mmCIF file of C-alpha atoms and ligand atoms in Angstrom:
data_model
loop_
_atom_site.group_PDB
_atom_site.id
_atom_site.type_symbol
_atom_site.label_atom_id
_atom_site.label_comp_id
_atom_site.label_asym_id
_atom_site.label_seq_id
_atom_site.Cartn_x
_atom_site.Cartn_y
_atom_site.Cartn_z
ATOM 1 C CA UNK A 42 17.160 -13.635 -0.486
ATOM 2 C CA UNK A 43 13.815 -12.735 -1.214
ATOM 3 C CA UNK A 44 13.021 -10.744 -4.255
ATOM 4 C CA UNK A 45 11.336 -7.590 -3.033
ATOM 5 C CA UNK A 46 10.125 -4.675 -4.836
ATOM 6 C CA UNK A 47 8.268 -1.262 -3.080
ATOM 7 C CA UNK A 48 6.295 1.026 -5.369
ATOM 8 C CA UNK A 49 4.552 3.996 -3.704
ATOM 9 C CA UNK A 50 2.578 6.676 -4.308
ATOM 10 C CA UNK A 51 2.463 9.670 -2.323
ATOM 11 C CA UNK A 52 1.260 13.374 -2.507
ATOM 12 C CA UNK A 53 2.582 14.883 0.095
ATOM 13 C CA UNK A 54 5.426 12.704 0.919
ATOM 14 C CA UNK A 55 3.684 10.797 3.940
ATOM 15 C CA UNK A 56 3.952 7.287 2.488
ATOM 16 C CA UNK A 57 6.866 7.740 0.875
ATOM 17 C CA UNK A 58 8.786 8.261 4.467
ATOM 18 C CA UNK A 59 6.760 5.022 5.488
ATOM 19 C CA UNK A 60 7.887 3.175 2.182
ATOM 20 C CA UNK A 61 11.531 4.017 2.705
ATOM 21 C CA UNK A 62 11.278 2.986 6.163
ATOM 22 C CA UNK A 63 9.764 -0.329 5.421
ATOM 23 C CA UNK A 64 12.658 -0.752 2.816
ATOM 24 C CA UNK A 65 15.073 -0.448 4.980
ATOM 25 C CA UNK A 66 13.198 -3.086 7.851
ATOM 26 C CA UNK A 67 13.101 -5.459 4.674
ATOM 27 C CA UNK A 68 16.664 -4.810 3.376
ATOM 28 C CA UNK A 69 15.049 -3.814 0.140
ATOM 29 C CA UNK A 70 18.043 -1.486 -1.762
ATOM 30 C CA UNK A 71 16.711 1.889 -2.501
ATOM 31 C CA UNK A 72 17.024 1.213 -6.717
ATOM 32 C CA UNK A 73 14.395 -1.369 -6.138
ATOM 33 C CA UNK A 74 11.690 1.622 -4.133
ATOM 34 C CA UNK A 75 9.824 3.124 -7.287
ATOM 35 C CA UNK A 76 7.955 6.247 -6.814
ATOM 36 C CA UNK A 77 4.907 5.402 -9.157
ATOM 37 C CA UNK A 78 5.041 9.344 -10.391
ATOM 38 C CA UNK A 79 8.715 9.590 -11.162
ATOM 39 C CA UNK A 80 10.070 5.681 -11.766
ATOM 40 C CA UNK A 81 7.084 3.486 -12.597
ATOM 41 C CA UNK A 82 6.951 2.918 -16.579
ATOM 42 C CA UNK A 83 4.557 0.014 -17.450
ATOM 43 C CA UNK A 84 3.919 -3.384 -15.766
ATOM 44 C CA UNK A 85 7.202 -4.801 -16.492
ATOM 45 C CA UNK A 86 8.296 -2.885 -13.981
ATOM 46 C CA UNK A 87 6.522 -4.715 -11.117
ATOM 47 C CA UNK A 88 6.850 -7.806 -12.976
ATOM 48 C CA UNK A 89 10.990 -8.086 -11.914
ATOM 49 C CA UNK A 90 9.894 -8.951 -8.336
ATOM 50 C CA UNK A 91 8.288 -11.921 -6.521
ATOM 51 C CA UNK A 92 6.896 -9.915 -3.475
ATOM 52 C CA UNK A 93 5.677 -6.558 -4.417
ATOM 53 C CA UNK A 94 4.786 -3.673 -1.629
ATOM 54 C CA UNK A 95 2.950 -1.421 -2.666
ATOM 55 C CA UNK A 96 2.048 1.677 -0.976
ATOM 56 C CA UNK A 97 -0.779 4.744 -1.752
ATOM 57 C CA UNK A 98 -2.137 6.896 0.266
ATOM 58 C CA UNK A 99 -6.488 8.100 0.045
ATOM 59 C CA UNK A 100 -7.464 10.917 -1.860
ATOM 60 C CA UNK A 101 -10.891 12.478 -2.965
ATOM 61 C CA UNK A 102 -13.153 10.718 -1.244
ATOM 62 C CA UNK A 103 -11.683 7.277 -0.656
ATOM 63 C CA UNK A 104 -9.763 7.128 -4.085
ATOM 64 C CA UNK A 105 -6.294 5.967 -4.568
ATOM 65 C CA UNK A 106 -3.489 8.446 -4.516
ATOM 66 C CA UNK A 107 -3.382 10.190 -8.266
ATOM 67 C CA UNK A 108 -0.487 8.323 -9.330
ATOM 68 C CA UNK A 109 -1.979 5.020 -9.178
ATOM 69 C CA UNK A 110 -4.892 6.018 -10.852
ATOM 70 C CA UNK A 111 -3.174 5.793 -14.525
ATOM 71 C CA UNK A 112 -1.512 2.259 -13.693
ATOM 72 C CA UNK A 113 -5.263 1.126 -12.332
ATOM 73 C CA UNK A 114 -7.034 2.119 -15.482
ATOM 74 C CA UNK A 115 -4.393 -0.150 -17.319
ATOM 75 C CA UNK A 116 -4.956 -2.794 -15.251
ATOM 76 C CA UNK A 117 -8.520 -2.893 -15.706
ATOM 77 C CA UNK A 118 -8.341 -2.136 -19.896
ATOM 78 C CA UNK A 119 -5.319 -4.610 -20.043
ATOM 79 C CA UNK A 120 -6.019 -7.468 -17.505
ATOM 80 C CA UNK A 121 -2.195 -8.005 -16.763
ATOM 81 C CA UNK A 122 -1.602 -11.396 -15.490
ATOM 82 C CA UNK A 123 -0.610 -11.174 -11.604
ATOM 83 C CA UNK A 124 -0.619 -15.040 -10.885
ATOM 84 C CA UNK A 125 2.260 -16.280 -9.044
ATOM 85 C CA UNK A 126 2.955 -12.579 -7.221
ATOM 86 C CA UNK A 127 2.627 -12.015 -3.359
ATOM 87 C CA UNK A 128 1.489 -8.594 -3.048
ATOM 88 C CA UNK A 129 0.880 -6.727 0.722
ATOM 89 C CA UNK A 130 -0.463 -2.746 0.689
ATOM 90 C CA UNK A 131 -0.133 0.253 3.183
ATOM 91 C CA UNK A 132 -0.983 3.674 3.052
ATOM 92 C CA UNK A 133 -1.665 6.450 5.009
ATOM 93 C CA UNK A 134 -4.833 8.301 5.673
ATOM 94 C CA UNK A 135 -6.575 10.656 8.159
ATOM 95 C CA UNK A 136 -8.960 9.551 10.387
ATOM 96 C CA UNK A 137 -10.501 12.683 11.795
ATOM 97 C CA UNK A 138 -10.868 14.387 8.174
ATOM 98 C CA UNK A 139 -11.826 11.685 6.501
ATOM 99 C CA UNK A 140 -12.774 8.787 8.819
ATOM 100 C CA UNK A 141 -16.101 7.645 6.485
ATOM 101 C CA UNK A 142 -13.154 6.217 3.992
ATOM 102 C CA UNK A 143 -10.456 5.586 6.081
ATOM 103 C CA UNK A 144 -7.321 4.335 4.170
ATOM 104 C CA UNK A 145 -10.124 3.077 1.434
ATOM 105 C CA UNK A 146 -7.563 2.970 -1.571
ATOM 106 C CA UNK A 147 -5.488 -0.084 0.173
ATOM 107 C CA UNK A 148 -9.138 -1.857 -0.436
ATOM 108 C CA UNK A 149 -8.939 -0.831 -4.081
ATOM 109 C CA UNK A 150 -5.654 -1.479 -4.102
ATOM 110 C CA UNK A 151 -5.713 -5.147 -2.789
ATOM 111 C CA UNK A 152 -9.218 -5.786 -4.933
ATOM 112 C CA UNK A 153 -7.570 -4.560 -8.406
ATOM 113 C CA UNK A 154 -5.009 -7.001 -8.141
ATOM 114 C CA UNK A 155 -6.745 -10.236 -5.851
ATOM 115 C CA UNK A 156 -8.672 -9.832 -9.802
ATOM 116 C CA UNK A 157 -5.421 -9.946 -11.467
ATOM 117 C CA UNK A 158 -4.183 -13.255 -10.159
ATOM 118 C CA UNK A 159 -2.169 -12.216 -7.432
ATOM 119 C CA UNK A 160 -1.910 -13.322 -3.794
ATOM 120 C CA UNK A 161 -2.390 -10.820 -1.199
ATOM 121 C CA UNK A 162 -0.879 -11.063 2.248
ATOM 122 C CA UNK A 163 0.006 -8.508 4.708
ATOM 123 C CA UNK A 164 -3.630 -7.817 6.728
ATOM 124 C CA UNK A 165 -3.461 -5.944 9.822
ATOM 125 C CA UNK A 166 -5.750 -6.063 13.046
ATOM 126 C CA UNK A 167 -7.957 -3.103 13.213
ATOM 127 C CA UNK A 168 -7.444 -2.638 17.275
ATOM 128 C CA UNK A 169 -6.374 0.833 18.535
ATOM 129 C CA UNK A 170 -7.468 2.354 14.928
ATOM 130 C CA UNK A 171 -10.539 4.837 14.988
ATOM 131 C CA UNK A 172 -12.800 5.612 12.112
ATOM 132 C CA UNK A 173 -16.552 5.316 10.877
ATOM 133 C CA UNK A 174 -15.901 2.832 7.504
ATOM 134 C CA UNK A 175 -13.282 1.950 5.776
ATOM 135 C CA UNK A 176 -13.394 -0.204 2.248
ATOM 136 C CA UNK A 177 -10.082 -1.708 3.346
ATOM 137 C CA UNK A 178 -11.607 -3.624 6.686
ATOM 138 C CA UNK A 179 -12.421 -6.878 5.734
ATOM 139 C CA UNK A 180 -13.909 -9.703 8.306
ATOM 140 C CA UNK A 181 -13.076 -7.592 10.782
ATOM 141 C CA UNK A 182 -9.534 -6.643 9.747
ATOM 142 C CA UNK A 183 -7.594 -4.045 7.190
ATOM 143 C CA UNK A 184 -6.505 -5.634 3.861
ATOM 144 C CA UNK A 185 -2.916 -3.912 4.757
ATOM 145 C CA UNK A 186 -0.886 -1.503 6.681
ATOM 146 C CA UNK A 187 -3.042 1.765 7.605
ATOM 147 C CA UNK A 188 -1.294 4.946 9.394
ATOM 148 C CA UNK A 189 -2.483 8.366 9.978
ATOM 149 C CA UNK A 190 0.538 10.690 10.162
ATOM 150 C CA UNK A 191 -1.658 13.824 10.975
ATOM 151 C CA UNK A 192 -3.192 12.859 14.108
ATOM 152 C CA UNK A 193 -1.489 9.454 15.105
ATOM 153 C CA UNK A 194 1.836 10.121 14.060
ATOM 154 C CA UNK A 195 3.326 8.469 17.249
ATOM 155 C CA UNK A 196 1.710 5.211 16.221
ATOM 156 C CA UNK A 197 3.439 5.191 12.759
ATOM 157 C CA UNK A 198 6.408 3.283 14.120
ATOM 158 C CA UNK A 199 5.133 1.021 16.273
ATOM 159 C CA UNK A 200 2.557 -0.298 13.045
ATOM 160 C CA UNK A 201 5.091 -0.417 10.750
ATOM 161 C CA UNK A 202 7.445 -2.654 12.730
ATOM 162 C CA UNK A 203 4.643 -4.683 13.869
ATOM 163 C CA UNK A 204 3.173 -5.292 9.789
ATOM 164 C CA UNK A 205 6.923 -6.248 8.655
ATOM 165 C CA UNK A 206 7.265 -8.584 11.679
ATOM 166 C CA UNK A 207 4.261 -10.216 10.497
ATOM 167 C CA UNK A 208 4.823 -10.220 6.999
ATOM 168 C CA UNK A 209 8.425 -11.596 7.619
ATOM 169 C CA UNK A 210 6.522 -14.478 9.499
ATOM 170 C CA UNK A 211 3.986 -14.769 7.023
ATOM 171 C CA UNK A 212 6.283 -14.891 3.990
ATOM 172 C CA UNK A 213 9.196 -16.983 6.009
ATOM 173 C CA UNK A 214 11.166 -13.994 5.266
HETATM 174 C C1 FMN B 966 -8.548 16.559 -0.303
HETATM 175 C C2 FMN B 966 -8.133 15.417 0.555
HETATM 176 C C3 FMN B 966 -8.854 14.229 0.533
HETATM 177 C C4 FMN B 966 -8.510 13.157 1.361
HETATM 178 N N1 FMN B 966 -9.288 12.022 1.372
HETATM 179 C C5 FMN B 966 -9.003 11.034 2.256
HETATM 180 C C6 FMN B 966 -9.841 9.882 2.365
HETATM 181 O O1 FMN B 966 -10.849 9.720 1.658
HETATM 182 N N2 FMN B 966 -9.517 8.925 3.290
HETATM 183 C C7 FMN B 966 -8.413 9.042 4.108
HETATM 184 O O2 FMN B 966 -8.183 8.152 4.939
HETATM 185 N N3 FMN B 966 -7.585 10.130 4.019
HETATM 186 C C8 FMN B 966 -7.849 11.102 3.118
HETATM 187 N N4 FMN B 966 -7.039 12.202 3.045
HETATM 188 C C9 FMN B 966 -5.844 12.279 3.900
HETATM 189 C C10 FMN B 966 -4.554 11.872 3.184
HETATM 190 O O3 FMN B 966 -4.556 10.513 2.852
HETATM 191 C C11 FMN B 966 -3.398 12.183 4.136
HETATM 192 O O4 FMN B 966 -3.159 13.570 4.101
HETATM 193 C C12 FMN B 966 -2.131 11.415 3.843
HETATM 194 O O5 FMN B 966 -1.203 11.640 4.894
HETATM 195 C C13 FMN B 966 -1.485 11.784 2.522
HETATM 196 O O6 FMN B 966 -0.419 10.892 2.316
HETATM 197 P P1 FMN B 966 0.633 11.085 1.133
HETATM 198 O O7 FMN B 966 1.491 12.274 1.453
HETATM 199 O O8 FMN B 966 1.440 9.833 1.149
HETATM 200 O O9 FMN B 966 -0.121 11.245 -0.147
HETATM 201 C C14 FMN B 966 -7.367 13.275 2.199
HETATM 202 C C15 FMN B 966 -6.621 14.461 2.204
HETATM 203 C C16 FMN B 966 -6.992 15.517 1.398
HETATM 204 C C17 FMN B 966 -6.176 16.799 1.457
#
């Protein structure tokens, strides 16, 4: 059974929903979801798992979610060792508001810990998404699982099902 961990931030509760969803497509138990605001305490946290998930919506202007940004600033000051971890990201975003960063934290996201050592699986084809840039399309494809609950929100599903399908394939899940 693979060990699988989801931590998520969320503002507004968008990618939490998504999180709990793709918990429950993974058989992840929900002691083993961690909302980075209320149940994240340091590293060791993340460290427990072999496959981490971890989800954060786009703020400001194409910044992570404001509970990530503590846990980012330690990862830069305190270079954490990531090697041997499988990490995938996803994270919602609005593409009419804010379409010049589209989803742009899961690029942070994935960067910030591709430096730590880690392995990051999990992109996603950019077809059927609309936007003007986004930091986390890379050779033509996201680093990670983008939604847009405001204006796509009948997509959501379909994505979702379609990222854990291919994660389970990638991963031999
Ligand atoms: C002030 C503000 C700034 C935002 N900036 C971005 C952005 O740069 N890129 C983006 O894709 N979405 C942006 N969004 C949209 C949010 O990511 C979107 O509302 C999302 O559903 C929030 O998810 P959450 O509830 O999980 O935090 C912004 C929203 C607000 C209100």
């Amino acid at each position: 059974m693979a060990n699988i961990g989801i931590f998520y931030g969320s503002s507004s509760g968008v990618t939490k929903v998504v999180a709990e969803k793709i918990g429950e497509l993974l058989d992840v138990e929900s002691f083993n979801i961690f909302n980075m605001e209320e149940d994240f305490t340091d590293f060791d946290d993340m460290y427990a798992f072999d496959i981490l998930l971890f989800g954060c919506s786009t703020w400001g202007s194409g910044e992570v979610q404001n509970d990530w940004r503590d846990p980012l600033l330690d990862l830069d000051n305190d270079k954490p060792s990531f090697a041997g971890k499988t990490i995938a990201v996803f994270g919602a975003g609005d593409y009419k508001a804010h379409g010049e960063q589209f989803v742009s934290a899961l690029g942070i996201l994935h960067d910030k810990f591709k430096a730590r050592g880690a392995t990051l699986v999990g992109s996603f084809p950019t077809d059927g998404y609309t936007y003007k840039y986004s930091f986390a399309e890379r050779d033509g494809k996201f680093v990670g699982l983008p939604f847009d609950e405001i204006n796509e929100a009948d997509k959501t599903d379909a994505r979702l099902e379609a990222w854990v399908e291919s994660l389970k394939a990638e991963l031999d899940l």
